[in-house]
Amino acid sequence: MAVGSVWMAALLLISLLGWFSFWRRASGLHWAFAPVLAVSCIALAVFGAGLLNILVPVVWAVFLAGLFFALREGVCLAKAPKAWWAAYPKAWLVLAGLWGYFYAFFAGQQLVGSDNFSHWGLVVKTMLRYDRFPNFSNAGYLDFQSYPLGSSSFLYYVCRLISGGEGCMIFAQSILTLAALFTLCAFVQKRRALQYGVVAFAALCIWTSSVTYYSGVSDLLVDTLLAVYAIALLAFFFCYRDALAGKILWLAPLSCMITIIKNSGGLFPVFVCLGMLLTLRRQHALKTCWKPWLITTLAPFALLYLWERHVAFSFAQGAATEHSLSLSRFEAVFGEKTAADIAAISSAFFKNVLNLYNPAFEALAVLLALWVASLFIKGLPDKGFYACAAAMGTVLWAVYTLGLLGMYWFSMPLEDALPLASFARYDLTLAEALLGLCVIAALRMADTLLETRFTRGWWLGAAAAALVVFCCAYSFKPTPAKLVVPRAVDSTESGAQRVYLEALLAKTPLPDGAKCIVYRPDTLNNRYAYYLVRYTLLSGDIKVVGAGDLDTLSLAGYDYFLCTASDDTIEAYYTAHFGTSDTSRAVTLAKVS
């Protein structure tokens, strides 16, 4: 790590702490919501700057403003150190310390998964290269042009200040993830170690789950990020369920952020806003609160509309790219499927959903168990809290599940929809959101029952916490080693291809946009090699070939020939056509034609 980057990382954390204090004072919310409110507003500011093409000045303005607010806190500390320290949330310092650790831990780490190269890492790399949002000049190597750049905007913010390395991208993603999970601390009363332990263990399970290949730790995919932001929305609703007046508008930054993380994230704020509507109506407060409720409900869609206008202006075919939310795209994808295809997709889908070993199904069962337990605990106040949590969890499970099925019908190509591509990853988002709801209910129950030690109620509270912990461990299979032992890039065949490619480019550097033919052995994944080289060279002119393609291969129209791995077949081809068996270097085709 460069000394300058370390200093900038330290200043970044101080700036974030300054923003925490500002938003806590401005909003009057519980201190546990200040971090997620701060990072969301920063991301939204950078996102807006990207739409206006003024990224760099806004990044520095936001950063310096945070330092100013931190300096103001320092002045307050100097004037009244005891009073300041007594009122300052110590958990913020713990959070900043964790971020400091993860900055050091992720330093030098690299992305490996193909989805990082196909989109999530690719857009951040493009933003850092050109200091603007991607546009038509980058369309050749961007497949998912309609995906909003919410998380990418925050990653750009952090990387522009510190460095542009991939480890910094992963670190920035950890800031967003932990800030959202931090909201669970709002339900810990009187600093009970047991409750903090449940929060920490649940966060560990959500962040390091090994249910799917993508852990959410060393990748930039947003499935876990959507889940933790859904948890933050639910935490806000249940924390202020009985006092929504005057607080509703502060949900808007979180609602907007989750919507621009990924289009499908808009489901969660709609769901929470409907819950708020019913609650306000029950409390007879709708007449006085309907304006802030309406603003909070519509704000994400207004932001999404601005993004769609940006896509239409920046890309000629943005609305027709894969997973774009347009009627023409839905009609085209659904039209390629026959009735038999739809039946096969639906059958396979519900077999996976209605499976006792499905993490989302298990989390929902735990949530319902907590509600049933609340019915039999005498003296437990506000039993409607648990009924509301169970009802919201059940409706969320049903709506998200049907929405996921609709995605396979209308948005995913047939060859991906039939095997339910990435189902475990998409379903895990729902499971993690429901787990967060379980933690909220368990913490609320434990807070009441732990008032008296070793009574029947105490044991019931401890049992509720234990049930959630068991669900975390059994269903989500946490792997804490991911946060202690750095991932070796070459530990997989995919990672080995990246190591080979980087060594090759170190010997023979290639320019951005280079037109390349890429060889990979038939034992390796064709798609991975394509996305890896495209990401590395920011080029849309990449052709990947295997051993069976070499006999009829035409080199016309390409500038370079290179490999992501070597074998006897390609060495023989190099010898016959290029006069060398050294496949560790790129071949300039103009020199051998």
Coordinates of C-alpha atoms in Angstrom, one line a residue:
M1 CA 0.0 0.0 0.0
A2 CA 1.3 3.4 -1.0
V3 CA 1.7 5.9 1.9
G4 CA -0.4 8.5 0.1
S5 CA -3.3 6.0 -0.3
V6 CA -3.2 5.1 3.4
W7 CA -3.4 8.7 4.3
M8 CA -6.3 9.3 1.9
A9 CA -8.1 6.2 3.3
A10 CA -7.7 7.6 6.8
L11 CA -9.0 11.0 5.7
L12 CA -11.9 9.3 3.9
L13 CA -12.9 7.5 7.1
I14 CA -12.7 10.8 9.1
S15 CA -14.8 12.5 6.4
L16 CA -17.4 9.7 6.7
L17 CA -17.5 10.2 10.5
G18 CA -18.1 13.9 9.9
W19 CA -21.0 13.1 7.6
F20 CA -22.4 10.6 10.3
S21 CA -22.5 13.5 12.8
F22 CA -24.1 15.8 10.3
W23 CA -26.9 13.5 9.3
R24 CA -27.6 12.5 12.9
R25 CA -28.1 16.1 13.9
A26 CA -30.1 16.9 10.7
S27 CA -32.4 14.0 10.9
G28 CA -32.8 13.3 14.6
L29 CA -32.8 9.6 13.8
H30 CA -31.2 6.9 15.9
W31 CA -27.4 6.9 15.6
A32 CA -27.5 3.5 13.9
F33 CA -29.1 5.0 10.8
A34 CA -26.5 7.8 10.3
P35 CA -23.9 5.6 8.5
V36 CA -26.3 4.2 5.9
L37 CA -27.9 7.6 5.4
A38 CA -24.5 9.2 4.9
V39 CA -23.1 6.7 2.4
S40 CA -26.5 6.7 0.5
C41 CA -26.6 10.4 0.2
I42 CA -22.9 10.4 -1.0
A43 CA -23.7 7.8 -3.6
L44 CA -26.8 9.8 -4.7
A45 CA -24.8 13.0 -5.0
V46 CA -22.2 11.3 -7.1
F47 CA -24.9 9.6 -9.2
G48 CA -26.5 13.0 -9.9
A49 CA -23.1 14.4 -10.7
G50 CA -22.6 11.5 -13.2
L51 CA -25.9 12.4 -14.9
L52 CA -24.7 16.0 -15.2
N53 CA -21.1 15.0 -16.2
I54 CA -19.4 16.7 -13.3
L55 CA -18.1 13.8 -11.3
V56 CA -14.7 15.0 -10.1
P57 CA -15.7 18.3 -8.6
V58 CA -18.6 16.8 -6.8
V59 CA -16.4 14.0 -5.4
W60 CA -14.0 16.5 -3.9
A61 CA -16.8 18.8 -2.6
V62 CA -18.5 15.9 -0.8
F63 CA -15.2 14.7 0.6
L64 CA -14.1 18.2 1.9
A65 CA -17.6 18.8 3.3
G66 CA -17.2 15.7 5.4
L67 CA -13.9 16.8 6.7
F68 CA -15.4 20.2 7.6
F69 CA -18.1 18.4 9.7
A70 CA -15.5 16.2 11.3
L71 CA -13.5 19.4 12.2
R72 CA -16.6 20.8 13.7
E73 CA -16.9 17.7 15.9
G74 CA -13.3 18.2 16.9
V75 CA -14.0 21.8 18.1
C76 CA -17.0 20.5 20.2
L77 CA -14.6 17.8 21.6
A78 CA -12.1 20.5 22.6
K79 CA -14.7 22.7 24.2
A80 CA -16.5 20.0 26.3
P81 CA -14.6 16.7 26.1
K82 CA -16.6 14.8 28.7
A83 CA -20.0 15.8 27.4
W84 CA -19.0 15.2 23.8
W85 CA -17.6 11.7 24.6
A86 CA -20.7 10.8 26.6
A87 CA -23.0 11.7 23.7
Y88 CA -20.9 10.3 20.9
P89 CA -21.9 6.9 19.6
K90 CA -18.9 4.7 20.3
A91 CA -20.2 2.1 17.8
W92 CA -19.3 4.5 15.0
L93 CA -15.7 4.2 16.0
V94 CA -16.0 0.4 16.0
L95 CA -17.5 0.6 12.5
A96 CA -14.7 2.9 11.3
G97 CA -12.2 0.6 12.8
L98 CA -13.7 -2.3 10.9
W99 CA -13.5 -0.3 7.7
G100 CA -9.9 0.4 8.4
Y101 CA -9.2 -3.3 8.8
F102 CA -11.0 -4.1 5.6
Y103 CA -9.0 -1.4 3.7
A104 CA -5.8 -3.2 4.7
F105 CA -7.3 -6.7 4.2
F106 CA -8.6 -6.0 0.7
A107 CA -5.6 -4.0 -0.5
G108 CA -4.0 -5.8 -3.4
Q109 CA -6.9 -8.3 -3.9
Q110 CA -8.3 -8.8 -7.3
L111 CA -11.6 -9.6 -8.8
V112 CA -12.1 -13.2 -10.1
G113 CA -15.8 -13.9 -10.9
S114 CA -16.9 -13.4 -14.5
D115 CA -19.9 -11.2 -13.6
N116 CA -17.3 -8.6 -12.2
F117 CA -15.7 -8.5 -15.6
S118 CA -19.0 -8.5 -17.6
H119 CA -20.5 -5.5 -15.8
W120 CA -19.9 -4.5 -12.1
G121 CA -16.1 -4.1 -12.2
L122 CA -16.2 -3.0 -15.8
V123 CA -18.4 0.0 -15.3
V124 CA -16.3 1.3 -12.3
K125 CA -13.1 0.8 -14.3
T126 CA -14.6 2.8 -17.2
M127 CA -15.7 5.6 -14.9
L128 CA -12.3 5.8 -13.3
R129 CA -10.6 5.8 -16.7
Y130 CA -12.8 8.6 -18.2
D131 CA -14.2 10.4 -15.1
R132 CA -17.7 10.1 -16.4
F133 CA -20.5 7.7 -16.8
P134 CA -20.2 5.2 -19.7
N135 CA -21.7 6.4 -22.9
F136 CA -22.0 5.5 -26.6
S137 CA -18.2 5.4 -27.0
N138 CA -18.1 2.5 -24.6
A139 CA -21.1 0.7 -25.9
G140 CA -19.0 -1.9 -27.7
Y141 CA -17.9 -3.6 -24.5
L142 CA -20.9 -2.9 -22.3
D143 CA -23.7 -5.4 -22.4
F144 CA -25.9 -4.2 -19.6
Q145 CA -26.2 -0.6 -20.5
S146 CA -29.5 0.0 -18.7
Y147 CA -28.3 -1.2 -15.3
P148 CA -28.3 1.9 -12.9
L149 CA -24.9 2.9 -11.4
G150 CA -25.9 3.4 -7.8
S151 CA -23.3 1.2 -6.1
S152 CA -20.8 2.0 -8.9
S153 CA -21.1 5.7 -8.1
F154 CA -20.0 5.1 -4.5
L155 CA -17.2 2.8 -5.6
Y156 CA -16.1 5.5 -7.9
Y157 CA -16.1 8.0 -5.1
V158 CA -13.9 5.9 -2.9
C159 CA -11.5 4.8 -5.6
R160 CA -11.1 8.3 -7.0
L161 CA -10.0 9.5 -3.6
I162 CA -7.8 6.6 -2.7
S163 CA -6.7 4.6 -5.7
G164 CA -8.2 2.9 -8.7
G165 CA -7.3 -0.7 -7.7
E166 CA -9.7 -3.5 -7.5
G167 CA -9.0 -4.1 -3.8
C168 CA -10.2 -0.5 -3.3
M169 CA -13.4 -1.3 -5.2
I170 CA -14.0 -4.3 -2.9
F171 CA -13.3 -2.1 0.1
A172 CA -15.8 0.5 -1.0
Q173 CA -18.5 -2.2 -1.4
S174 CA -17.7 -3.3 2.2
I175 CA -18.4 0.2 3.3
L176 CA -21.9 0.1 1.8
T177 CA -22.6 -3.4 3.1
L178 CA -21.6 -2.8 6.7
A179 CA -23.3 0.6 6.8
A180 CA -26.6 -1.0 5.9
L181 CA -26.2 -3.9 8.3
F182 CA -25.3 -1.4 11.0
T183 CA -29.0 -0.4 11.2
L184 CA -29.8 -3.6 13.1
C185 CA -28.0 -1.9 16.1
A186 CA -31.1 0.3 16.5
F187 CA -32.8 -2.6 18.1
V188 CA -30.1 -3.2 20.7
Q189 CA -31.0 -1.6 24.0
K190 CA -28.8 -1.0 27.0
R191 CA -25.8 -2.3 25.2
R192 CA -26.5 -5.9 25.9
A193 CA -23.7 -8.2 24.8
L194 CA -26.1 -11.0 23.8
Q195 CA -28.0 -8.8 21.4
Y196 CA -24.8 -7.3 19.9
G197 CA -23.6 -10.9 19.5
V198 CA -26.8 -11.8 17.5
V199 CA -26.3 -8.8 15.2
A200 CA -22.7 -9.5 14.6
F201 CA -23.3 -13.2 13.9
A202 CA -26.2 -12.4 11.6
A203 CA -24.1 -9.9 9.7
L204 CA -21.3 -12.4 9.4
C205 CA -23.7 -15.0 7.9
I206 CA -25.3 -12.6 5.5
W207 CA -21.9 -11.3 4.3
T208 CA -20.0 -14.5 4.1
S209 CA -22.7 -17.0 3.2
S210 CA -21.3 -19.9 1.1
V211 CA -24.7 -21.0 -0.3
T212 CA -23.6 -19.6 -3.6
Y213 CA -20.2 -19.2 -5.2
Y214 CA -20.3 -15.5 -4.9
S215 CA -19.7 -14.6 -1.2
G216 CA -20.5 -10.9 -1.3
V217 CA -17.1 -10.3 0.2
S218 CA -14.6 -10.2 -2.6
D219 CA -17.0 -9.6 -5.5
L220 CA -18.9 -6.5 -6.7
L221 CA -22.2 -8.2 -7.4
V222 CA -25.1 -6.5 -5.8
D223 CA -27.3 -9.4 -4.6
T224 CA -26.1 -9.1 -1.0
L225 CA -26.1 -5.3 -1.3
L226 CA -29.8 -5.4 -2.2
A227 CA -30.5 -7.6 0.7
V228 CA -28.7 -5.4 3.3
Y229 CA -30.4 -2.3 2.0
A230 CA -33.8 -4.1 2.2
I231 CA -32.9 -4.8 5.8
A232 CA -32.1 -1.2 6.4
L233 CA -35.5 -0.2 5.0
L234 CA -37.2 -2.7 7.2
A235 CA -35.2 -1.6 10.2
F236 CA -36.3 2.0 9.6
F237 CA -39.9 1.0 9.3
F238 CA -40.0 -1.1 12.5
C239 CA -37.9 1.3 14.5
Y240 CA -40.3 4.2 13.8
R241 CA -43.5 2.2 13.2
D242 CA -45.2 4.0 16.1
A243 CA -43.7 7.4 15.4
L244 CA -43.6 7.8 11.6
A245 CA -44.7 11.5 11.6
G246 CA -41.7 13.7 10.9
K247 CA -39.5 10.7 10.0
I248 CA -40.9 9.5 6.7
L249 CA -38.8 11.7 4.4
W250 CA -35.6 10.3 5.8
L251 CA -36.4 7.0 4.2
A252 CA -36.2 8.6 0.7
P253 CA -32.4 8.4 0.4
L254 CA -32.4 4.7 1.3
S255 CA -35.4 4.0 -1.1
C256 CA -33.6 5.9 -3.9
M257 CA -30.3 4.1 -3.3
I258 CA -31.7 0.6 -3.4
T259 CA -33.6 1.4 -6.6
I260 CA -30.4 2.6 -8.4
I261 CA -28.3 -0.3 -7.1
K262 CA -30.4 -2.5 -9.5
N263 CA -33.7 -1.9 -11.2
S264 CA -35.3 -4.8 -9.4
G265 CA -34.4 -3.2 -6.0
G266 CA -37.4 -0.9 -6.5
L267 CA -39.6 -3.7 -5.1
F268 CA -38.4 -3.2 -1.6
P269 CA -39.2 0.5 -1.1
V270 CA -42.6 0.0 -2.7
F271 CA -43.2 -2.8 -0.2
V272 CA -42.1 -0.7 2.8
C273 CA -44.0 2.4 1.6
L274 CA -47.2 0.3 1.4
G275 CA -46.5 -0.9 4.9
M276 CA -46.2 2.8 6.0
L277 CA -49.4 3.7 4.3
L278 CA -51.4 1.0 6.1
T279 CA -49.7 2.0 9.4
L280 CA -50.5 5.7 8.9
R281 CA -54.1 4.9 8.1
R282 CA -54.4 2.7 11.2
Q283 CA -52.9 5.6 13.3
H284 CA -55.3 8.1 11.7
A285 CA -52.2 10.2 10.6
L286 CA -52.6 9.9 6.9
K287 CA -54.1 13.4 6.5
T288 CA -51.0 15.1 8.0
C289 CA -48.4 12.7 6.6
W290 CA -49.6 12.0 3.0
K291 CA -47.2 14.5 1.4
P292 CA -43.9 13.2 2.8
W293 CA -45.2 9.7 2.2
L294 CA -46.0 10.5 -1.4
I295 CA -42.6 12.1 -2.0
T296 CA -40.8 9.1 -0.4
T297 CA -42.8 6.7 -2.5
L298 CA -42.4 8.5 -5.9
A299 CA -38.8 9.7 -5.4
P300 CA -37.2 6.4 -6.5
F301 CA -39.3 6.2 -9.6
A302 CA -38.4 9.8 -10.5
L303 CA -34.7 9.0 -10.2
L304 CA -35.2 5.8 -12.2
Y305 CA -36.9 7.9 -14.9
L306 CA -34.0 10.3 -15.1
W307 CA -31.7 7.3 -15.4
E308 CA -33.7 5.8 -18.3
R309 CA -33.6 9.2 -20.0
H310 CA -29.8 9.2 -19.6
V311 CA -29.6 5.7 -21.1
A312 CA -31.7 6.7 -24.0
F313 CA -29.5 9.7 -24.6
S314 CA -26.2 7.9 -24.1
F315 CA -26.8 4.6 -25.9
A316 CA -28.5 3.9 -29.1
Q317 CA -29.7 0.4 -28.0
G318 CA -29.8 0.9 -24.3
A319 CA -33.4 -0.1 -23.9
A320 CA -32.9 -3.3 -25.8
T321 CA -29.9 -4.7 -23.9
E322 CA -30.2 -7.8 -21.7
H323 CA -32.3 -7.4 -18.5
S324 CA -33.5 -3.9 -19.5
L325 CA -36.9 -3.0 -18.1
S326 CA -38.7 -2.2 -21.4
L327 CA -41.9 -3.7 -23.0
S328 CA -40.1 -4.3 -26.2
R329 CA -37.5 -6.4 -24.5
F330 CA -40.1 -8.3 -22.4
E331 CA -42.1 -9.1 -25.6
A332 CA -39.0 -10.3 -27.4
V333 CA -37.8 -12.6 -24.6
F334 CA -41.2 -14.0 -23.7
G335 CA -42.0 -14.5 -27.4
E336 CA -39.1 -17.0 -27.9
K337 CA -40.6 -19.3 -25.3
T338 CA -43.2 -21.9 -26.1
A339 CA -46.0 -23.1 -23.7
A340 CA -43.9 -26.2 -23.0
D341 CA -40.9 -24.0 -22.1
I342 CA -43.0 -21.9 -19.7
A343 CA -44.3 -25.0 -18.0
A344 CA -40.8 -26.5 -17.7
I345 CA -39.4 -23.2 -16.2
S346 CA -42.3 -22.9 -13.8
S347 CA -42.1 -26.5 -12.6
A348 CA -38.4 -26.3 -12.0
F349 CA -38.8 -22.9 -10.3
F350 CA -41.4 -24.0 -7.7
K351 CA -39.5 -27.2 -7.0
N352 CA -36.6 -25.0 -5.9
V353 CA -38.8 -22.4 -4.1
L354 CA -41.0 -24.9 -2.1
N355 CA -38.0 -26.8 -0.8
L356 CA -37.5 -27.3 2.9
Y357 CA -33.8 -26.7 2.4
N358 CA -34.3 -23.4 0.6
P359 CA -32.7 -20.7 2.8
A360 CA -35.6 -18.2 2.1
F361 CA -38.2 -20.8 3.1
E362 CA -36.3 -21.6 6.3
A363 CA -35.9 -17.9 7.2
L364 CA -39.7 -17.4 6.7
A365 CA -40.4 -20.4 8.9
V366 CA -38.2 -18.9 11.7
L367 CA -40.0 -15.6 11.4
L368 CA -43.4 -17.3 11.7
A369 CA -42.1 -19.3 14.7
L370 CA -41.1 -16.0 16.4
W371 CA -44.6 -14.7 15.8
V372 CA -46.3 -17.8 17.2
A373 CA -44.0 -17.7 20.2
S374 CA -45.0 -14.1 20.9
L375 CA -48.7 -15.2 21.2
F376 CA -47.8 -17.5 24.1
I377 CA -45.6 -15.2 26.1
K378 CA -47.5 -13.4 28.8
G379 CA -46.8 -9.8 29.4
L380 CA -45.0 -9.3 26.1
P381 CA -45.9 -5.7 25.0
D382 CA -46.9 -4.8 21.5
K383 CA -47.6 -8.2 20.2
G384 CA -48.8 -6.5 17.0
F385 CA -45.1 -5.8 16.2
Y386 CA -44.5 -9.6 15.7
A387 CA -47.7 -10.1 13.7
C388 CA -46.7 -7.2 11.5
A389 CA -43.2 -8.6 11.0
A390 CA -44.7 -12.0 10.1
A391 CA -47.2 -10.6 7.7
M392 CA -44.7 -8.4 6.0
G393 CA -42.3 -11.3 5.7
T394 CA -44.9 -13.6 4.2
V395 CA -46.1 -11.0 1.7
L396 CA -42.5 -10.1 0.8
W397 CA -41.7 -13.8 0.2
A398 CA -44.7 -14.2 -2.0
V399 CA -44.2 -11.0 -4.1
Y400 CA -40.5 -11.5 -4.5
T401 CA -40.9 -15.1 -5.5
L402 CA -43.5 -14.3 -8.1
G403 CA -41.3 -11.4 -9.4
L404 CA -38.4 -13.8 -9.7
L405 CA -40.5 -16.2 -11.7
G406 CA -41.6 -13.3 -13.9
M407 CA -37.9 -12.4 -14.5
Y408 CA -37.3 -16.0 -15.9
W409 CA -40.4 -15.7 -18.1
F410 CA -40.0 -12.1 -19.4
S411 CA -36.4 -11.0 -19.0
M412 CA -34.0 -14.0 -19.2
P413 CA -33.2 -15.7 -22.5
L414 CA -34.5 -19.3 -22.9
E415 CA -31.0 -20.9 -22.7
D416 CA -30.6 -19.3 -19.3
A417 CA -34.2 -19.6 -18.1
L418 CA -34.6 -23.3 -18.5
P419 CA -31.8 -24.3 -16.1
L420 CA -32.8 -21.4 -13.8
A421 CA -29.5 -19.6 -14.2
S422 CA -28.3 -17.9 -11.0
F423 CA -31.4 -18.9 -9.0
A424 CA -29.5 -19.6 -5.8
R425 CA -27.9 -16.2 -5.9
Y426 CA -31.2 -14.3 -6.6
D427 CA -33.1 -16.3 -4.0
L428 CA -30.4 -15.6 -1.4
T429 CA -31.2 -11.9 -1.6
L430 CA -34.7 -12.7 -0.4
A431 CA -33.4 -15.1 2.3
E432 CA -31.0 -12.5 3.6
A433 CA -33.7 -9.9 3.8
L434 CA -36.0 -12.2 5.7
L435 CA -33.1 -13.1 8.0
G436 CA -32.7 -9.4 8.8
L437 CA -36.4 -9.3 9.7
C438 CA -36.0 -12.3 11.9
V439 CA -33.1 -10.6 13.7
I440 CA -35.2 -7.4 14.2
A441 CA -38.1 -9.5 15.7
A442 CA -35.7 -11.5 17.9
L443 CA -33.9 -8.4 19.2
R444 CA -37.2 -6.8 20.1
M445 CA -38.4 -9.9 21.9
A446 CA -35.1 -10.4 23.7
D447 CA -35.0 -6.7 24.8
T448 CA -38.3 -7.1 26.6
L449 CA -37.7 -10.6 28.1
L450 CA -34.1 -10.0 29.3
E451 CA -35.4 -7.4 31.7
T452 CA -35.7 -10.1 34.3
R453 CA -32.9 -12.7 34.4
F454 CA -33.4 -16.4 34.5
T455 CA -37.2 -16.3 34.6
R456 CA -39.4 -18.1 32.1
G457 CA -39.4 -15.0 30.0
W458 CA -35.6 -14.7 30.1
W459 CA -35.3 -18.3 28.8
L460 CA -37.8 -17.6 26.0
G461 CA -35.9 -14.5 25.0
A462 CA -32.6 -16.5 24.9
A463 CA -34.4 -19.3 23.0
A464 CA -35.6 -16.7 20.4
A465 CA -32.1 -15.4 19.9
A466 CA -30.7 -19.0 19.7
L467 CA -33.3 -19.9 17.1
V468 CA -32.2 -17.0 14.9
V469 CA -28.5 -17.9 15.4
F470 CA -29.2 -21.5 14.5
C471 CA -31.0 -20.4 11.3
C472 CA -28.1 -18.3 10.4
A473 CA -25.6 -21.1 10.8
Y474 CA -27.6 -23.9 9.3
S475 CA -29.2 -22.1 6.3
F476 CA -26.5 -19.6 5.4
K477 CA -23.4 -21.5 6.1
P478 CA -21.1 -18.6 7.0
T479 CA -17.4 -18.8 6.2
P480 CA -15.6 -16.3 8.5
A481 CA -12.2 -17.2 6.9
K482 CA -13.2 -15.0 4.0
L483 CA -12.7 -12.0 6.3
V484 CA -9.4 -13.2 7.6
V485 CA -7.6 -15.2 4.9
P486 CA -7.1 -13.2 1.6
R487 CA -8.4 -15.1 -1.5
A488 CA -5.7 -16.5 -3.7
V489 CA -6.4 -15.4 -7.2
D490 CA -4.9 -18.5 -8.8
S491 CA -6.8 -20.9 -6.5
T492 CA -9.3 -21.7 -9.3
E493 CA -9.0 -22.3 -13.0
S494 CA -10.6 -19.0 -13.7
G495 CA -8.2 -17.2 -11.4
A496 CA -5.3 -19.0 -13.1
Q497 CA -6.4 -17.6 -16.4
R498 CA -6.2 -14.1 -15.0
V499 CA -2.7 -14.6 -13.6
Y500 CA -1.6 -16.0 -17.0
L501 CA -3.1 -13.0 -18.9
E502 CA -1.5 -10.4 -16.6
A503 CA 1.9 -12.0 -17.0
L504 CA 1.4 -12.0 -20.7
L505 CA 0.4 -8.3 -20.8
A506 CA 3.4 -7.4 -18.5
K507 CA 5.7 -8.8 -21.3
T508 CA 3.7 -7.4 -24.2
P509 CA 1.5 -4.5 -23.2
L510 CA -1.6 -3.9 -25.4
P511 CA -3.5 -0.7 -25.9
D512 CA -7.1 -0.2 -24.7
G513 CA -9.6 -1.2 -27.4
A514 CA -7.2 -3.7 -29.0
K515 CA -8.9 -6.1 -31.5
C516 CA -7.8 -9.5 -30.3
I517 CA -8.2 -13.2 -31.0
V518 CA -8.0 -15.1 -27.7
Y519 CA -7.2 -18.8 -27.4
R520 CA -8.3 -20.8 -24.4
P521 CA -8.0 -24.6 -24.0
D522 CA -11.3 -26.5 -24.5
T523 CA -11.3 -27.5 -20.8
L524 CA -11.8 -23.8 -19.8
N525 CA -14.8 -21.6 -20.0
N526 CA -15.3 -19.7 -23.2
R527 CA -17.4 -17.0 -21.7
Y528 CA -15.0 -16.3 -18.8
A529 CA -12.0 -15.8 -21.2
Y530 CA -14.1 -13.4 -23.3
Y531 CA -15.2 -11.2 -20.4
L532 CA -11.8 -11.3 -18.8
V533 CA -10.0 -10.0 -21.9
R534 CA -12.7 -7.5 -22.6
Y535 CA -12.5 -6.1 -19.1
T536 CA -8.7 -6.0 -19.1
L537 CA -8.4 -4.2 -22.5
L538 CA -11.8 -2.3 -22.5
S539 CA -12.4 -3.7 -25.9
G540 CA -15.5 -4.9 -27.7
D541 CA -13.6 -6.6 -30.5
I542 CA -12.7 -9.8 -28.8
K543 CA -13.0 -13.3 -30.4
V544 CA -12.4 -16.4 -28.3
V545 CA -11.4 -19.6 -30.0
G546 CA -10.7 -23.2 -29.0
A547 CA -8.7 -26.1 -30.4
G548 CA -11.5 -27.0 -32.9
D549 CA -11.5 -23.5 -34.4
L550 CA -7.8 -23.2 -35.3
D551 CA -7.9 -25.1 -38.6
T552 CA -10.4 -22.7 -40.2
L553 CA -9.4 -19.6 -38.2
S554 CA -9.1 -16.3 -40.2
L555 CA -6.9 -13.7 -38.6
A556 CA -8.2 -10.9 -40.8
G557 CA -9.6 -7.8 -39.0
Y558 CA -7.7 -8.4 -35.7
D559 CA -4.5 -6.8 -34.3
Y560 CA -3.3 -9.3 -31.8
F561 CA -3.4 -13.0 -30.9
L562 CA -3.0 -14.1 -27.3
C563 CA -3.9 -16.9 -24.8
T564 CA -5.4 -17.1 -21.4
A565 CA -3.8 -20.5 -20.9
S566 CA -1.4 -22.7 -22.8
D567 CA -1.5 -26.3 -24.1
D568 CA 0.2 -28.5 -26.7
T569 CA -2.3 -27.6 -29.4
I570 CA -1.7 -23.8 -29.2
E571 CA 2.0 -24.2 -28.9
A572 CA 2.0 -26.2 -32.2
Y573 CA -0.2 -23.5 -33.8
Y574 CA 2.2 -20.8 -32.7
T575 CA 5.2 -22.7 -34.1
A576 CA 3.4 -23.3 -37.5
H577 CA 2.0 -19.8 -37.9
F578 CA 4.1 -17.4 -35.8
G579 CA 7.5 -19.1 -35.8
T580 CA 7.7 -19.5 -32.0
S581 CA 6.2 -21.8 -29.4
D582 CA 6.2 -19.1 -26.7
T583 CA 2.6 -18.5 -25.9
S584 CA 3.4 -16.3 -22.9
R585 CA 3.5 -13.2 -25.2
A586 CA 0.9 -11.6 -27.4
V587 CA 1.5 -11.8 -31.2
T588 CA 1.1 -8.7 -33.3
L589 CA -0.7 -10.0 -36.3
A590 CA 0.5 -7.2 -38.6
K591 CA 4.1 -8.5 -38.3
V592 CA 3.2 -12.1 -39.3
S593 CA 0.7 -11.4 -42.1

